[in-house]
């Protein structure tokens, strides 16, 4: 294994908000399965394997798009006092189209343990799984945005997945798609230097 190669994948990965057109560059289910293969090998204390991944069909994506757009439109309507109906419609349609343009959506759930320690460990393990997923995706030229936006806590999403929030928590919506240079965010996300965060005692 070449450690520099691994480091370069880790360092170059960026959260992506733009993707190549999904009709011309669809994310194949085989690619998603490869990312999931990486995800499920995340470290996981007591091997509880608390994760679940829903790979959205076009039909499920449209239902999620409705929830996403409704939340966005309601939020934007609240700040504007007049002509609420048409403002809602405008924001709703824009948000709906934006969501439907995402090439692929994967929701990640955590099975909830009653034990406080295992609950925390399981969230950590699910987070590791998502990062494994993102890194494998990156190596396949697939960018990911890990979103914790309103759709993951909206009861309608739980109803769509036929799960109960007290049993399974949706911890992230992964928005993914093929990318090229033009899709990369241009803001610099340099991290603090090692000397600022490493303490040798
Ligand atoms: C737990 C978690 C939740 C996140 N939620 C969101 C989100 O809701 N929306 C978003 O745009 N990015 C979200 N992100 C992505 C971060 O904003 C992103 O990782 C950060 O800006 C650093 O950028 P990078 O991933 O390109 O290094 C989330 C990341 C994590 C780990």
mmCIF file of C-alpha atoms and ligand atoms in Angstrom:
data_model
loop_
_atom_site.group_PDB
_atom_site.id
_atom_site.type_symbol
_atom_site.label_atom_id
_atom_site.label_comp_id
_atom_site.label_asym_id
_atom_site.label_seq_id
_atom_site.Cartn_x
_atom_site.Cartn_y
_atom_site.Cartn_z
ATOM 1 C CA UNK A 1 0.000 0.000 0.000
ATOM 2 C CA UNK A 2 1.281 3.461 -0.864
ATOM 3 C CA UNK A 3 0.591 5.785 2.104
ATOM 4 C CA UNK A 4 0.997 8.911 -0.041
ATOM 5 C CA UNK A 5 -1.719 7.694 -2.370
ATOM 6 C CA UNK A 6 -4.111 7.206 0.565
ATOM 7 C CA UNK A 7 -3.221 10.623 1.972
ATOM 8 C CA UNK A 8 -3.805 12.277 -1.384
ATOM 9 C CA UNK A 9 -7.314 10.740 -1.632
ATOM 10 C CA UNK A 10 -8.096 11.901 1.908
ATOM 11 C CA UNK A 11 -6.714 15.411 1.385
ATOM 12 C CA UNK A 12 -8.178 16.015 -2.046
ATOM 13 C CA UNK A 13 -11.719 14.887 -1.159
ATOM 14 C CA UNK A 14 -14.136 17.787 -1.018
ATOM 15 C CA UNK A 15 -17.803 18.035 -0.161
ATOM 16 C CA UNK A 16 -19.438 18.510 -3.556
ATOM 17 C CA UNK A 17 -22.519 20.556 -4.366
ATOM 18 C CA UNK A 18 -22.286 20.374 -8.164
ATOM 19 C CA UNK A 19 -22.330 17.195 -10.205
ATOM 20 C CA UNK A 20 -22.121 16.257 -13.850
ATOM 21 C CA UNK A 21 -25.480 15.859 -15.542
ATOM 22 C CA UNK A 22 -27.184 12.743 -14.218
ATOM 23 C CA UNK A 23 -28.588 11.618 -17.583
ATOM 24 C CA UNK A 24 -25.185 11.650 -19.260
ATOM 25 C CA UNK A 25 -23.262 10.553 -16.158
ATOM 26 C CA UNK A 26 -25.497 8.402 -13.987
ATOM 27 C CA UNK A 27 -24.099 6.836 -10.835
ATOM 28 C CA UNK A 28 -24.250 3.114 -11.447
ATOM 29 C CA UNK A 29 -25.593 0.894 -8.689
ATOM 30 C CA UNK A 30 -22.350 -1.111 -8.910
ATOM 31 C CA UNK A 31 -20.389 2.016 -7.926
ATOM 32 C CA UNK A 32 -22.695 2.608 -4.967
ATOM 33 C CA UNK A 33 -22.222 -1.011 -3.901
ATOM 34 C CA UNK A 34 -18.447 -0.546 -4.054
ATOM 35 C CA UNK A 35 -18.786 2.499 -1.756
ATOM 36 C CA UNK A 36 -21.002 0.495 0.589
ATOM 37 C CA UNK A 37 -18.432 -2.298 0.616
ATOM 38 C CA UNK A 38 -15.971 0.271 1.990
ATOM 39 C CA UNK A 39 -18.594 1.699 4.374
ATOM 40 C CA UNK A 40 -19.423 -1.577 6.108
ATOM 41 C CA UNK A 41 -15.775 -2.221 6.941
ATOM 42 C CA UNK A 42 -15.694 0.823 9.217
ATOM 43 C CA UNK A 43 -14.399 0.198 12.718
ATOM 44 C CA UNK A 44 -17.316 -0.736 14.926
ATOM 45 C CA UNK A 45 -17.055 -1.606 18.623
ATOM 46 C CA UNK A 46 -18.750 -4.927 19.426
ATOM 47 C CA UNK A 47 -19.579 -5.271 15.712
ATOM 48 C CA UNK A 48 -23.117 -4.038 16.234
ATOM 49 C CA UNK A 49 -23.213 -2.978 12.561
ATOM 50 C CA UNK A 50 -25.812 -0.309 13.383
ATOM 51 C CA UNK A 51 -26.026 1.159 9.864
ATOM 52 C CA UNK A 52 -28.668 0.972 7.178
ATOM 53 C CA UNK A 53 -28.414 2.533 3.726
ATOM 54 C CA UNK A 54 -31.373 3.376 1.544
ATOM 55 C CA UNK A 55 -30.431 3.881 -2.096
ATOM 56 C CA UNK A 56 -33.229 6.042 -3.463
ATOM 57 C CA UNK A 57 -35.037 5.115 -6.653
ATOM 58 C CA UNK A 58 -36.189 7.982 -8.888
ATOM 59 C CA UNK A 59 -39.660 7.607 -7.321
ATOM 60 C CA UNK A 60 -38.315 7.824 -3.750
ATOM 61 C CA UNK A 61 -36.093 10.755 -4.752
ATOM 62 C CA UNK A 62 -39.179 12.599 -6.030
ATOM 63 C CA UNK A 63 -40.938 12.042 -2.683
ATOM 64 C CA UNK A 64 -37.863 13.258 -0.810
ATOM 65 C CA UNK A 65 -37.650 16.212 -3.202
ATOM 66 C CA UNK A 66 -41.157 17.188 -2.124
ATOM 67 C CA UNK A 67 -40.155 17.124 1.571
ATOM 68 C CA UNK A 68 -36.941 19.033 0.802
ATOM 69 C CA UNK A 69 -38.728 21.655 -1.284
ATOM 70 C CA UNK A 70 -41.553 22.073 1.207
ATOM 71 C CA UNK A 71 -39.053 22.736 4.026
ATOM 72 C CA UNK A 72 -37.065 25.179 1.879
ATOM 73 C CA UNK A 73 -40.132 27.028 0.653
ATOM 74 C CA UNK A 74 -41.693 27.291 4.131
ATOM 75 C CA UNK A 75 -38.446 28.663 5.560
ATOM 76 C CA UNK A 76 -38.167 31.278 2.823
ATOM 77 C CA UNK A 77 -41.846 32.184 3.012
ATOM 78 C CA UNK A 78 -41.613 32.876 6.756
ATOM 79 C CA UNK A 79 -39.201 35.787 6.289
ATOM 80 C CA UNK A 80 -41.321 37.461 3.609
ATOM 81 C CA UNK A 81 -44.657 38.903 4.721
ATOM 82 C CA UNK A 82 -46.620 39.493 1.513
ATOM 83 C CA UNK A 83 -47.602 37.313 -1.412
ATOM 84 C CA UNK A 84 -46.740 34.171 0.554
ATOM 85 C CA UNK A 85 -48.507 31.798 -1.857
ATOM 86 C CA UNK A 86 -46.518 32.746 -4.938
ATOM 87 C CA UNK A 87 -43.265 33.064 -2.972
ATOM 88 C CA UNK A 88 -43.856 29.537 -1.640
ATOM 89 C CA UNK A 89 -44.506 28.179 -5.144
ATOM 90 C CA UNK A 90 -41.409 29.850 -6.563
ATOM 91 C CA UNK A 91 -39.073 28.558 -3.855
ATOM 92 C CA UNK A 92 -40.762 25.154 -3.870
ATOM 93 C CA UNK A 93 -40.263 24.601 -7.608
ATOM 94 C CA UNK A 94 -36.659 25.803 -7.547
ATOM 95 C CA UNK A 95 -35.797 23.546 -4.606
ATOM 96 C CA UNK A 96 -37.679 20.574 -6.081
ATOM 97 C CA UNK A 97 -35.784 20.855 -9.377
ATOM 98 C CA UNK A 98 -32.473 21.235 -7.537
ATOM 99 C CA UNK A 99 -33.084 18.081 -5.538
ATOM 100 C CA UNK A 100 -34.175 16.096 -8.581
ATOM 101 C CA UNK A 101 -30.987 17.121 -10.394
ATOM 102 C CA UNK A 102 -28.889 15.267 -7.785
ATOM 103 C CA UNK A 103 -27.679 12.137 -9.579
ATOM 104 C CA UNK A 104 -28.104 9.801 -6.624
ATOM 105 C CA UNK A 105 -29.366 9.996 -3.044
ATOM 106 C CA UNK A 106 -28.450 7.577 -0.262
ATOM 107 C CA UNK A 107 -29.959 7.917 3.207
ATOM 108 C CA UNK A 108 -28.002 6.544 6.147
ATOM 109 C CA UNK A 109 -29.683 5.290 9.288
ATOM 110 C CA UNK A 110 -28.395 4.254 12.698
ATOM 111 C CA UNK A 111 -30.216 1.541 14.638
ATOM 112 C CA UNK A 112 -30.576 3.028 18.107
ATOM 113 C CA UNK A 113 -29.324 1.198 21.171
ATOM 114 C CA UNK A 114 -30.910 1.728 24.611
ATOM 115 C CA UNK A 115 -27.430 1.644 26.068
ATOM 116 C CA UNK A 116 -25.975 5.161 26.229
ATOM 117 C CA UNK A 117 -22.379 4.084 25.609
ATOM 118 C CA UNK A 118 -23.268 1.823 22.670
ATOM 119 C CA UNK A 119 -25.484 4.589 21.259
ATOM 120 C CA UNK A 120 -22.480 6.933 21.127
ATOM 121 C CA UNK A 121 -20.126 4.282 19.806
ATOM 122 C CA UNK A 122 -22.626 3.383 17.109
ATOM 123 C CA UNK A 123 -22.938 6.978 15.934
ATOM 124 C CA UNK A 124 -19.152 7.140 15.719
ATOM 125 C CA UNK A 125 -19.087 3.897 13.737
ATOM 126 C CA UNK A 126 -21.772 5.170 11.340
ATOM 127 C CA UNK A 127 -19.745 8.346 10.839
ATOM 128 C CA UNK A 128 -16.674 6.258 10.023
ATOM 129 C CA UNK A 129 -18.791 4.262 7.580
ATOM 130 C CA UNK A 130 -19.913 7.445 5.845
ATOM 131 C CA UNK A 131 -16.335 8.656 5.576
ATOM 132 C CA UNK A 132 -15.254 5.293 4.118
ATOM 133 C CA UNK A 133 -18.122 5.659 1.637
ATOM 134 C CA UNK A 134 -17.036 9.190 0.717
ATOM 135 C CA UNK A 135 -13.415 8.207 0.211
ATOM 136 C CA UNK A 136 -14.254 5.233 -1.968
ATOM 137 C CA UNK A 137 -16.635 7.444 -3.954
ATOM 138 C CA UNK A 138 -13.874 10.015 -4.386
ATOM 139 C CA UNK A 139 -11.534 7.378 -5.776
ATOM 140 C CA UNK A 140 -14.254 6.639 -8.379
ATOM 141 C CA UNK A 141 -14.583 10.338 -9.343
ATOM 142 C CA UNK A 142 -17.858 10.526 -7.482
ATOM 143 C CA UNK A 143 -18.350 13.539 -5.231
ATOM 144 C CA UNK A 144 -20.529 13.409 -2.123
ATOM 145 C CA UNK A 145 -22.303 15.922 0.057
ATOM 146 C CA UNK A 146 -23.144 14.576 3.519
ATOM 147 C CA UNK A 147 -26.218 16.562 4.463
ATOM 148 C CA UNK A 148 -27.882 16.783 7.861
ATOM 149 C CA UNK A 149 -30.538 19.146 6.507
ATOM 150 C CA UNK A 150 -34.235 19.129 7.498
ATOM 151 C CA UNK A 151 -35.266 16.083 5.431
ATOM 152 C CA UNK A 152 -33.430 13.744 7.800
ATOM 153 C CA UNK A 153 -35.504 14.828 10.781
ATOM 154 C CA UNK A 154 -38.822 15.263 8.983
ATOM 155 C CA UNK A 155 -41.399 12.683 10.103
ATOM 156 C CA UNK A 156 -42.512 12.304 6.472
ATOM 157 C CA UNK A 157 -39.081 10.862 5.606
ATOM 158 C CA UNK A 158 -39.451 8.283 8.396
ATOM 159 C CA UNK A 159 -42.904 7.418 7.079
ATOM 160 C CA UNK A 160 -41.530 6.948 3.548
ATOM 161 C CA UNK A 161 -38.863 4.561 4.848
ATOM 162 C CA UNK A 162 -41.404 2.879 7.143
ATOM 163 C CA UNK A 163 -39.209 3.333 10.212
ATOM 164 C CA UNK A 164 -39.716 4.870 13.636
ATOM 165 C CA UNK A 165 -37.354 7.643 14.816
ATOM 166 C CA UNK A 166 -37.156 6.069 18.281
ATOM 167 C CA UNK A 167 -35.748 2.887 16.687
ATOM 168 C CA UNK A 168 -33.696 4.156 13.749
ATOM 169 C CA UNK A 169 -32.218 7.622 13.415
ATOM 170 C CA UNK A 170 -31.504 8.955 9.938
ATOM 171 C CA UNK A 171 -28.071 10.488 10.438
ATOM 172 C CA UNK A 172 -27.345 11.712 6.954
ATOM 173 C CA UNK A 173 -28.503 12.150 3.413
ATOM 174 C CA UNK A 174 -25.673 11.544 0.978
ATOM 175 C CA UNK A 175 -26.016 13.403 -2.294
ATOM 176 C CA UNK A 176 -23.668 12.023 -4.891
ATOM 177 C CA UNK A 177 -22.731 12.271 -8.490
ATOM 178 C CA UNK A 178 -19.887 12.053 -10.932
ATOM 179 C CA UNK A 179 -17.679 15.115 -10.912
ATOM 180 C CA UNK A 180 -14.895 16.781 -12.833
ATOM 181 C CA UNK A 181 -12.729 19.813 -12.039
ATOM 182 C CA UNK A 182 -15.585 22.191 -12.861
ATOM 183 C CA UNK A 183 -17.723 20.745 -10.038
ATOM 184 C CA UNK A 184 -15.218 21.385 -7.251
ATOM 185 C CA UNK A 185 -15.976 24.113 -4.703
ATOM 186 C CA UNK A 186 -13.442 26.913 -5.124
ATOM 187 C CA UNK A 187 -13.200 28.022 -1.496
ATOM 188 C CA UNK A 188 -10.033 26.953 0.269
ATOM 189 C CA UNK A 189 -10.611 24.506 3.093
ATOM 190 C CA UNK A 190 -7.113 24.293 4.433
ATOM 191 C CA UNK A 191 -6.863 22.661 7.826
ATOM 192 C CA UNK A 192 -4.896 23.930 10.812
ATOM 193 C CA UNK A 193 -1.243 22.916 10.795
ATOM 194 C CA UNK A 194 -0.364 19.767 12.697
ATOM 195 C CA UNK A 195 1.666 21.829 15.175
ATOM 196 C CA UNK A 196 -1.538 23.677 16.165
ATOM 197 C CA UNK A 197 -3.452 20.527 17.039
ATOM 198 C CA UNK A 198 -0.801 18.054 18.140
ATOM 199 C CA UNK A 199 0.249 18.129 21.746
ATOM 200 C CA UNK A 200 3.313 16.150 22.714
ATOM 201 C CA UNK A 201 3.385 15.675 26.448
HETATM 202 C C1 LIG B 1 -21.876 15.325 10.565
HETATM 203 C C2 LIG B 1 -21.753 16.196 9.343
HETATM 204 C C3 LIG B 1 -22.853 16.899 8.906
HETATM 205 C C4 LIG B 1 -22.789 17.699 7.749
HETATM 206 N N1 LIG B 1 -23.910 18.356 7.319
HETATM 207 C C5 LIG B 1 -23.834 19.117 6.229
HETATM 208 C C6 LIG B 1 -24.999 19.784 5.741
HETATM 209 O O1 LIG B 1 -26.083 19.659 6.290
HETATM 210 N N2 LIG B 1 -24.878 20.543 4.625
HETATM 211 C C7 LIG B 1 -23.669 20.677 3.985
HETATM 212 O O2 LIG B 1 -23.618 21.388 2.989
HETATM 213 N N3 LIG B 1 -22.557 20.048 4.412
HETATM 214 C C8 LIG B 1 -22.603 19.279 5.509
HETATM 215 N N4 LIG B 1 -21.492 18.610 5.942
HETATM 216 C C9 LIG B 1 -20.223 18.757 5.193
HETATM 217 C C10 LIG B 1 -19.317 19.769 5.860
HETATM 218 O O3 LIG B 1 -19.884 21.056 5.788
HETATM 219 C C11 LIG B 1 -17.963 19.717 5.143
HETATM 220 O O4 LIG B 1 -17.377 18.467 5.436
HETATM 221 C C12 LIG B 1 -17.052 20.845 5.605
HETATM 222 O O5 LIG B 1 -17.458 22.071 5.057
HETATM 223 C C13 LIG B 1 -15.593 20.599 5.187
HETATM 224 O O6 LIG B 1 -15.518 20.506 3.772
HETATM 225 P P1 LIG B 1 -14.893 19.238 3.036
HETATM 226 O O7 LIG B 1 -15.806 18.070 3.291
HETATM 227 O O8 LIG B 1 -14.856 19.625 1.586
HETATM 228 O O9 LIG B 1 -13.533 18.997 3.604
HETATM 229 C C14 LIG B 1 -21.553 17.809 7.053
HETATM 230 C C15 LIG B 1 -20.432 17.093 7.528
HETATM 231 C C16 LIG B 1 -20.530 16.292 8.635
HETATM 232 C C17 LIG B 1 -19.313 15.519 9.108
#
